[in-house]
Amino acid sequence: MNANPSEAAVQAWARLVRVSGALLDAVEAELKAAGFPALAWYDALLELSRAPEGRLRPFELERHMLLPQYSTSRLIDRLEKAGLAERLGCPNDGRGQHVAITEAGRALRERMWPAYAAAIERHVGSKIGCSDAEKLAELLGRLSGAASDGTLCGGAAVARV
Amino acid sequence: MNANPSEAAVQAWARLVRVSGALLDAVEAELKAAGFPALAWYDALLELSRAPEGRLRPFELERHMLLPQYSTSRLIDRLEKAGLAERLGCPNDGRGQHVAITEAGRALRERMWPAYAAAIERHVGSKIGCSDAEKLAELLGRLSGAASDGTLCGGAAVARV
DNA sequence: TGCGGGTTCATGCAGATGCATTCAATTAAG
DNA sequence: CTTAATTGAATGCATCTGCATGAACCCGCA
């Protein structure tokens, strides 16, 4: 149980760290350059927009996004301040609340998707074939505890190539 | 040139972001739990220790680590404050300097490697076979602009399984 | 009813990051 | 030589993060 990693594992890890960081930076930069907020906002808006009635409890959002609790709390602060989401009281649970996406929030997410999709295409799609992308996703999935992840886009916006 | 990404590309991207984030968090947490500094420090110490005479120009370190300039400058600040590296003047170029790893820096990096390796094994090696790890590294490499990355460990510390 | 333990969420504070700017030295141009 | 453009590095300021803590509430139990 205390075995050392194989060279292949170390190499895979090194690339994972490096490449994911570089791509994340690049994609975030494209979003920012297009005048949009950061990826975390997109993810949060997407989670909310997909949830029934467009609302989630903060702790649910937290688990979907794999974020620390305080980080979620503050993300909600900012979304609320920007008018993209709102906090609503929670009738069943006095300490809790619901976070609901606003119309402005839905609209922003939809406007962001084309830019986001273009960035994904530029930095991933164009560099790797379709079947290789599937293989990559499968290998990555094997590394993940069990994190299920859906699509990145809400509705009909995914135009196939 | 404005094509939309395939679903496979989107899925690969989504997993890449999610899994790399989760693994990075997990590995960093293990290092921290073992009383060690963050991964960025390890990387910097490794880069320095591999460089000829154990020194690099800050802008070189910056490029190796894919970090913004100010971030490198401050990382060096902290390494220096911790006695792990030192800034030396640069004779040929008056505005520049050299950053040299200290003995304490080398020693720390060597002490960190076993903990780091164990974390890599736990979160990567144990979940994926050797040939799959190679495949993963290859696919990731195809996504990277051209970022060459060596091994994660300096010297003889890589004991094969 | 009242107490103890667990959940949900917010926040004060220190440290880290991003951004723009500044300074100084080198190189290039006229 | 003088001036301008470029490169290497640091820093002030606002924002963001991590960590610890605290407040409000839920539940189970005697």
Coordinates of C-alpha atoms (C1' of nucleotides) in Angstrom, one line a residue:
Chain A
M1 CA 0.0 0.0 0.0
N2 CA 3.0 2.2 0.2
A3 CA 4.2 1.5 -3.3
N4 CA 5.8 4.2 -5.3
P5 CA 4.1 5.5 -8.4
S6 CA 5.2 4.2 -11.7
E7 CA 7.0 6.6 -14.0
A8 CA 4.0 6.6 -16.2
A9 CA 1.8 7.6 -13.4
V10 CA 4.1 10.5 -12.4
Q11 CA 4.3 11.6 -16.0
A12 CA 0.5 11.5 -16.4
W13 CA 0.2 13.5 -13.2
A14 CA 2.7 16.1 -14.3
R15 CA 1.0 16.6 -17.6
L16 CA -2.4 16.7 -16.0
V17 CA -1.4 19.5 -13.7
R18 CA 0.5 21.4 -16.3
V19 CA -2.0 21.1 -19.2
S20 CA -5.1 21.6 -17.1
G21 CA -3.6 24.7 -15.6
A22 CA -2.6 26.1 -19.0
L23 CA -5.9 25.4 -20.6
L24 CA -7.9 26.8 -17.8
D25 CA -5.9 30.0 -17.9
A26 CA -6.3 30.2 -21.6
V27 CA -10.1 29.6 -21.6
E28 CA -10.6 32.0 -18.7
A29 CA -8.6 34.6 -20.5
E30 CA -10.8 34.2 -23.6
L31 CA -14.0 34.6 -21.5
K32 CA -12.6 37.6 -19.8
A33 CA -11.5 39.1 -23.1
A34 CA -15.0 38.7 -24.4
G35 CA -16.2 40.7 -21.4
F36 CA -17.6 37.8 -19.4
P37 CA -17.1 36.8 -15.8
A38 CA -15.0 33.8 -14.7
L39 CA -15.8 30.2 -15.3
A40 CA -16.9 29.6 -11.7
W41 CA -19.8 32.0 -12.4
Y42 CA -20.8 30.0 -15.5
D43 CA -20.7 26.8 -13.6
A44 CA -22.8 28.1 -10.8
L45 CA -25.3 29.6 -13.2
L46 CA -25.5 26.4 -15.1
E47 CA -26.0 24.3 -12.0
L48 CA -28.8 26.6 -10.8
S49 CA -30.4 26.8 -14.2
R50 CA -30.5 23.0 -14.4
A51 CA -32.0 22.5 -11.0
P52 CA -35.7 22.2 -10.6
E53 CA -37.3 25.6 -10.4
G54 CA -33.8 27.1 -11.0
R55 CA -32.9 26.9 -7.3
L56 CA -30.6 25.0 -5.1
R57 CA -29.6 25.0 -1.4
P58 CA -26.1 26.5 -1.0
F59 CA -24.8 23.2 0.3
E60 CA -26.1 21.4 -2.8
L61 CA -24.4 23.9 -5.0
E62 CA -21.3 23.5 -3.0
R63 CA -21.3 19.7 -3.6
H64 CA -22.0 20.0 -7.3
M65 CA -19.1 22.4 -7.7
L66 CA -16.7 20.7 -5.4
L67 CA -16.1 24.0 -3.7
P68 CA -15.4 24.7 0.0
Q69 CA -18.3 26.0 2.0
Y70 CA -17.1 29.5 2.5
S71 CA -16.2 29.8 -1.1
T72 CA -19.7 28.9 -2.2
S73 CA -21.1 31.4 0.3
R74 CA -19.1 34.2 -1.2
L75 CA -19.7 33.2 -4.8
I76 CA -23.4 33.5 -4.0
D77 CA -22.7 36.9 -2.5
R78 CA -21.2 38.1 -5.8
L79 CA -23.8 36.5 -8.0
E80 CA -26.5 38.2 -5.9
K81 CA -24.7 41.5 -6.0
A82 CA -24.6 41.2 -9.7
G83 CA -28.3 40.5 -9.9
L84 CA -27.7 37.0 -11.4
A85 CA -29.1 35.0 -8.4
E86 CA -31.1 35.7 -5.3
R87 CA -31.3 34.2 -1.9
L88 CA -34.7 33.1 -0.7
G89 CA -35.6 31.9 2.7
C90 CA -36.2 28.3 3.2
P91 CA -39.5 27.4 4.8
N92 CA -38.7 23.9 5.9
D93 CA -35.3 24.6 7.4
G94 CA -34.9 27.8 9.3
R95 CA -31.1 27.9 9.1
G96 CA -31.0 27.3 5.4
Q97 CA -32.0 29.1 2.2
H98 CA -32.6 28.6 -1.4
V99 CA -30.5 30.3 -4.1
A100 CA -32.5 31.0 -7.3
I101 CA -31.1 32.0 -10.6
T102 CA -32.7 35.2 -12.0
E103 CA -33.7 35.9 -15.5
A104 CA -30.6 38.0 -15.9
G105 CA -28.6 35.0 -14.7
R106 CA -30.1 32.7 -17.3
A107 CA -29.6 35.2 -20.0
L108 CA -26.0 35.8 -19.1
R109 CA -25.3 32.1 -19.0
E110 CA -26.8 31.7 -22.5
R111 CA -24.8 34.5 -23.8
M112 CA -21.7 33.1 -22.4
W113 CA -22.0 29.7 -23.9
P114 CA -21.0 30.5 -27.5
A115 CA -17.8 32.2 -26.2
Y116 CA -17.1 29.3 -23.9
A117 CA -17.8 26.7 -26.6
A118 CA -15.5 28.5 -29.0
A119 CA -12.8 28.4 -26.4
I120 CA -13.3 24.7 -25.8
E121 CA -13.2 24.1 -29.5
R122 CA -10.0 26.1 -29.9
H123 CA -8.1 24.6 -27.0
V124 CA -9.5 21.0 -27.0
G125 CA -11.7 20.1 -29.9
S126 CA -9.3 21.3 -32.6
K127 CA -6.4 19.5 -31.1
I128 CA -7.8 16.1 -30.6
G129 CA -10.1 13.8 -32.5
C130 CA -13.5 12.9 -31.4
S131 CA -12.7 9.3 -30.4
D132 CA -9.5 10.5 -28.6
A133 CA -11.6 13.0 -26.7
E134 CA -13.8 10.2 -25.6
K135 CA -10.8 8.1 -24.6
L136 CA -9.4 11.0 -22.6
A137 CA -12.7 11.6 -20.8
E138 CA -12.8 7.9 -20.0
L139 CA -9.3 7.8 -18.6
L140 CA -10.0 11.0 -16.5
G141 CA -13.2 9.5 -15.3
R142 CA -11.3 6.6 -13.9
L143 CA -9.2 8.9 -11.8
S144 CA -12.2 10.6 -10.3
G145 CA -13.7 9.2 -7.1
A146 CA -17.1 9.1 -8.6
A147 CA -17.8 12.7 -9.5
S148 CA -20.6 12.5 -12.1
D149 CA -20.6 15.4 -14.5
G150 CA -23.2 16.2 -17.0
T151 CA -22.8 18.4 -20.0
L152 CA -21.5 21.9 -19.8
C153 CA -24.4 23.6 -21.5
G154 CA -28.0 23.8 -20.6
G155 CA -30.3 23.5 -23.5
A156 CA -30.5 23.5 -27.2
A157 CA -27.4 25.5 -27.5
V158 CA -25.2 22.6 -28.3
A159 CA -25.1 22.7 -32.0
R160 CA -23.4 19.6 -33.3
V161 CA -20.6 20.0 -35.8
Chain B
M1 CA -12.8 28.1 -37.8
N2 CA -15.8 28.9 -35.7
A3 CA -17.1 25.4 -35.4
N4 CA -18.6 24.2 -32.2
P5 CA -16.9 21.6 -30.2
S6 CA -18.1 18.1 -30.4
E7 CA -19.8 16.6 -27.4
A8 CA -16.8 14.4 -26.8
A9 CA -14.6 17.5 -26.6
V10 CA -16.9 19.2 -24.2
Q11 CA -17.1 16.1 -22.1
A12 CA -13.3 15.7 -22.1
W13 CA -13.0 19.4 -21.1
A14 CA -15.5 19.1 -18.3
R15 CA -13.8 16.1 -16.8
L16 CA -10.4 17.6 -17.2
V17 CA -11.4 20.7 -15.2
R18 CA -13.3 18.7 -12.6
V19 CA -10.8 15.8 -12.1
S20 CA -7.7 17.9 -12.2
G21 CA -9.2 20.3 -9.6
A22 CA -10.2 17.5 -7.3
L23 CA -6.9 15.7 -7.5
L24 CA -4.9 18.8 -7.1
D25 CA -6.9 19.6 -3.9
A26 CA -6.4 16.1 -2.6
V27 CA -2.7 16.0 -3.2
E28 CA -2.2 19.5 -1.8
A29 CA -4.1 18.5 1.2
E30 CA -2.0 15.5 1.8
L31 CA 1.2 17.5 1.5
K32 CA -0.2 20.1 3.9
A33 CA -1.3 17.4 6.3
A34 CA 2.3 16.0 6.3
G35 CA 3.4 19.5 7.3
F36 CA 4.8 20.5 4.0
P37 CA 4.4 23.6 1.9
A38 CA 2.3 23.8 -1.2
L39 CA 3.0 22.2 -4.5
A40 CA 4.1 25.4 -6.1
W41 CA 7.0 25.5 -3.7
Y42 CA 8.0 21.9 -4.6
D43 CA 7.9 22.8 -8.3
A44 CA 10.0 25.9 -7.8
L45 CA 12.5 24.0 -5.7
L46 CA 12.6 21.2 -8.3
E47 CA 13.2 23.6 -11.1
L48 CA 16.0 25.4 -9.3
S49 CA 17.6 22.2 -8.1
R50 CA 17.7 20.9 -11.7
A51 CA 19.1 24.0 -13.1
P52 CA 22.9 24.2 -13.6
E53 CA 24.5 25.4 -10.4
G54 CA 21.0 25.4 -8.8
R55 CA 20.1 28.8 -10.0
L56 CA 17.8 30.4 -12.5
R57 CA 16.8 33.8 -13.6
P58 CA 13.4 34.7 -12.3
F59 CA 12.0 35.0 -15.8
E60 CA 13.3 31.5 -16.6
L61 CA 11.6 30.1 -13.5
E62 CA 8.5 32.0 -14.6
R63 CA 8.5 30.3 -17.9
H64 CA 9.2 26.9 -16.6
M65 CA 6.3 27.1 -14.2
L66 CA 3.8 28.9 -16.4
L67 CA 3.3 31.5 -13.8
P68 CA 2.6 35.2 -14.2
Q69 CA 5.6 37.5 -13.6
Y70 CA 4.4 39.0 -10.3
S71 CA 3.5 35.6 -9.0
T72 CA 7.0 34.4 -9.6
S73 CA 8.4 37.4 -7.9
R74 CA 6.3 36.8 -4.8
L75 CA 7.0 33.1 -4.7
I76 CA 10.7 33.9 -4.7
D77 CA 10.0 36.4 -1.9
R78 CA 8.5 33.6 0.2
L79 CA 11.1 31.0 -0.6
E80 CA 13.7 33.5 0.3
K81 CA 12.0 34.4 3.6
A82 CA 11.9 30.7 4.4
G83 CA 15.6 30.3 3.7
L84 CA 15.0 27.9 0.8
A85 CA 16.3 30.1 -1.9
E86 CA 18.3 33.3 -2.2
R87 CA 18.5 36.2 -4.6
L88 CA 21.9 36.9 -6.1
G89 CA 22.9 39.8 -8.2
C90 CA 23.4 39.3 -11.9
P91 CA 26.7 40.5 -13.3
N92 CA 25.9 40.5 -17.0
D93 CA 22.5 42.1 -16.7
G94 CA 22.1 44.9 -14.2
R95 CA 18.4 44.8 -13.9
G96 CA 18.3 41.0 -13.4
Q97 CA 19.2 38.6 -10.8
H98 CA 19.8 34.9 -10.1
V99 CA 17.7 32.9 -7.7
A100 CA 19.7 30.0 -6.2
I101 CA 18.3 27.2 -4.2
T102 CA 19.9 26.8 -0.7
E103 CA 21.0 23.6 1.0
A104 CA 17.9 23.8 3.1
G105 CA 15.8 24.1 -0.1
R106 CA 17.4 21.0 -1.6
A107 CA 16.9 19.1 1.6
L108 CA 13.2 20.1 1.9
R109 CA 12.5 19.1 -1.7
E110 CA 14.0 15.7 -1.1
R111 CA 12.0 15.3 2.1
M112 CA 8.9 16.2 0.3
W113 CA 9.2 13.8 -2.5
P114 CA 8.2 10.6 -0.6
A115 CA 5.0 12.3 0.6
Y116 CA 4.3 13.7 -2.9
A117 CA 5.0 10.4 -4.5
A118 CA 2.7 8.6 -2.1
A119 CA -0.1 11.0 -2.9
I120 CA 0.5 10.6 -6.7
E121 CA 0.3 6.8 -6.3
R122 CA -2.8 7.0 -4.2
H123 CA -4.7 9.4 -6.5
V124 CA -3.3 8.3 -9.8
G125 CA -1.2 5.3 -9.9
S126 CA -3.5 3.1 -7.9
K127 CA -6.5 4.0 -10.1
I128 CA -5.0 3.5 -13.5
G129 CA -2.7 1.0 -15.1
C130 CA 0.7 1.8 -16.4
S131 CA -0.2 1.7 -20.1
D132 CA -3.3 3.7 -19.5
A133 CA -1.3 6.2 -17.7
E134 CA 1.0 6.5 -20.7
K135 CA -2.0 6.9 -22.9
L136 CA -3.4 9.6 -20.7
A137 CA -0.1 11.4 -20.7
E138 CA 0.0 11.2 -24.5
L139 CA -3.5 12.5 -24.9
L140 CA -2.8 15.4 -22.5
G141 CA 0.4 16.1 -24.3
R142 CA -1.6 16.6 -27.5
L143 CA -3.6 19.3 -25.9
S144 CA -0.6 21.3 -24.7
G145 CA 0.9 23.9 -26.9
A146 CA 4.3 22.5 -26.7
A147 CA 5.0 22.6 -23.0
S148 CA 7.7 20.1 -22.4
D149 CA 7.7 18.6 -18.9
G150 CA 10.3 16.4 -17.4
T151 CA 10.0 14.2 -14.4
L152 CA 8.7 15.4 -11.1
C153 CA 11.6 14.2 -9.0
G154 CA 15.2 15.3 -9.1
G155 CA 17.5 12.4 -8.6
A156 CA 17.6 8.8 -7.4
A157 CA 14.5 9.1 -5.3
V158 CA 12.3 7.5 -7.9
A159 CA 12.3 4.0 -6.8
R160 CA 10.6 1.8 -9.3
V161 CA 7.7 -0.4 -8.2
Chain C
dT1 C1' -39.2 20.5 28.3
dG2 C1' -34.3 21.1 28.0
dC3 C1' -29.7 19.5 26.7
dG4 C1' -26.0 17.8 23.5
dG5 C1' -24.4 16.9 19.0
dG6 C1' -24.7 17.7 14.2
dT7 C1' -25.9 20.8 10.0
dT8 C1' -26.2 25.0 7.4
dC9 C1' -24.5 29.3 6.5
dA10 C1' -21.8 33.7 7.3
dT11 C1' -17.6 36.3 8.5
dG12 C1' -13.1 38.4 10.6
dC13 C1' -8.5 38.0 9.6
dA14 C1' -4.3 36.8 7.5
dG15 C1' -2.2 35.5 3.4
dA16 C1' -2.4 35.0 -1.8
dT17 C1' -3.7 36.6 -6.4
dG18 C1' -4.7 39.7 -10.4
dC19 C1' -4.0 44.0 -12.5
dA20 C1' -1.8 48.0 -13.6
dT21 C1' 1.9 50.7 -12.9
dT22 C1' 6.6 51.9 -11.9
dC23 C1' 11.5 51.7 -12.0
dA24 C1' 15.8 50.5 -13.9
dA25 C1' 18.7 48.5 -17.3
dT26 C1' 19.4 46.8 -22.0
dT27 C1' 18.9 47.2 -26.8
dA28 C1' 17.7 49.4 -31.1
dA29 C1' 17.2 53.5 -34.0
dG30 C1' 18.3 57.9 -35.8
Chain D
dC1 C1' 25.4 60.4 -28.4
dT2 C1' 20.5 61.0 -27.7
dT3 C1' 16.1 59.2 -27.8
dA4 C1' 12.9 55.6 -28.0
dA5 C1' 11.3 50.9 -27.5
dT6 C1' 11.9 46.5 -25.0
dT7 C1' 12.9 43.6 -21.3
dG8 C1' 13.4 42.2 -16.2
dA9 C1' 11.6 42.7 -11.9
dA10 C1' 9.0 44.8 -7.9
dT11 C1' 4.9 46.9 -5.7
dG12 C1' 0.2 49.4 -4.3
dC13 C1' -4.3 48.3 -4.3
dA14 C1' -8.4 45.8 -4.7
dT15 C1' -10.1 41.3 -4.8
dC16 C1' -10.1 36.5 -3.6
dT17 C1' -8.9 32.5 -0.8
dG18 C1' -8.1 29.6 3.3
dC19 C1' -8.8 28.9 8.0
dA20 C1' -11.0 29.2 12.1
dT21 C1' -14.9 30.5 14.4
dG22 C1' -19.5 31.8 15.5
dA23 C1' -24.5 32.1 15.1
dA24 C1' -28.9 30.0 14.1
dC25 C1' -31.3 26.0 13.6
dC26 C1' -32.5 20.9 13.4
dC27 C1' -32.8 16.4 15.6
dG28 C1' -32.8 12.8 19.1
dC29 C1' -33.2 11.7 23.7
dA30 C1' -34.1 11.6 28.6

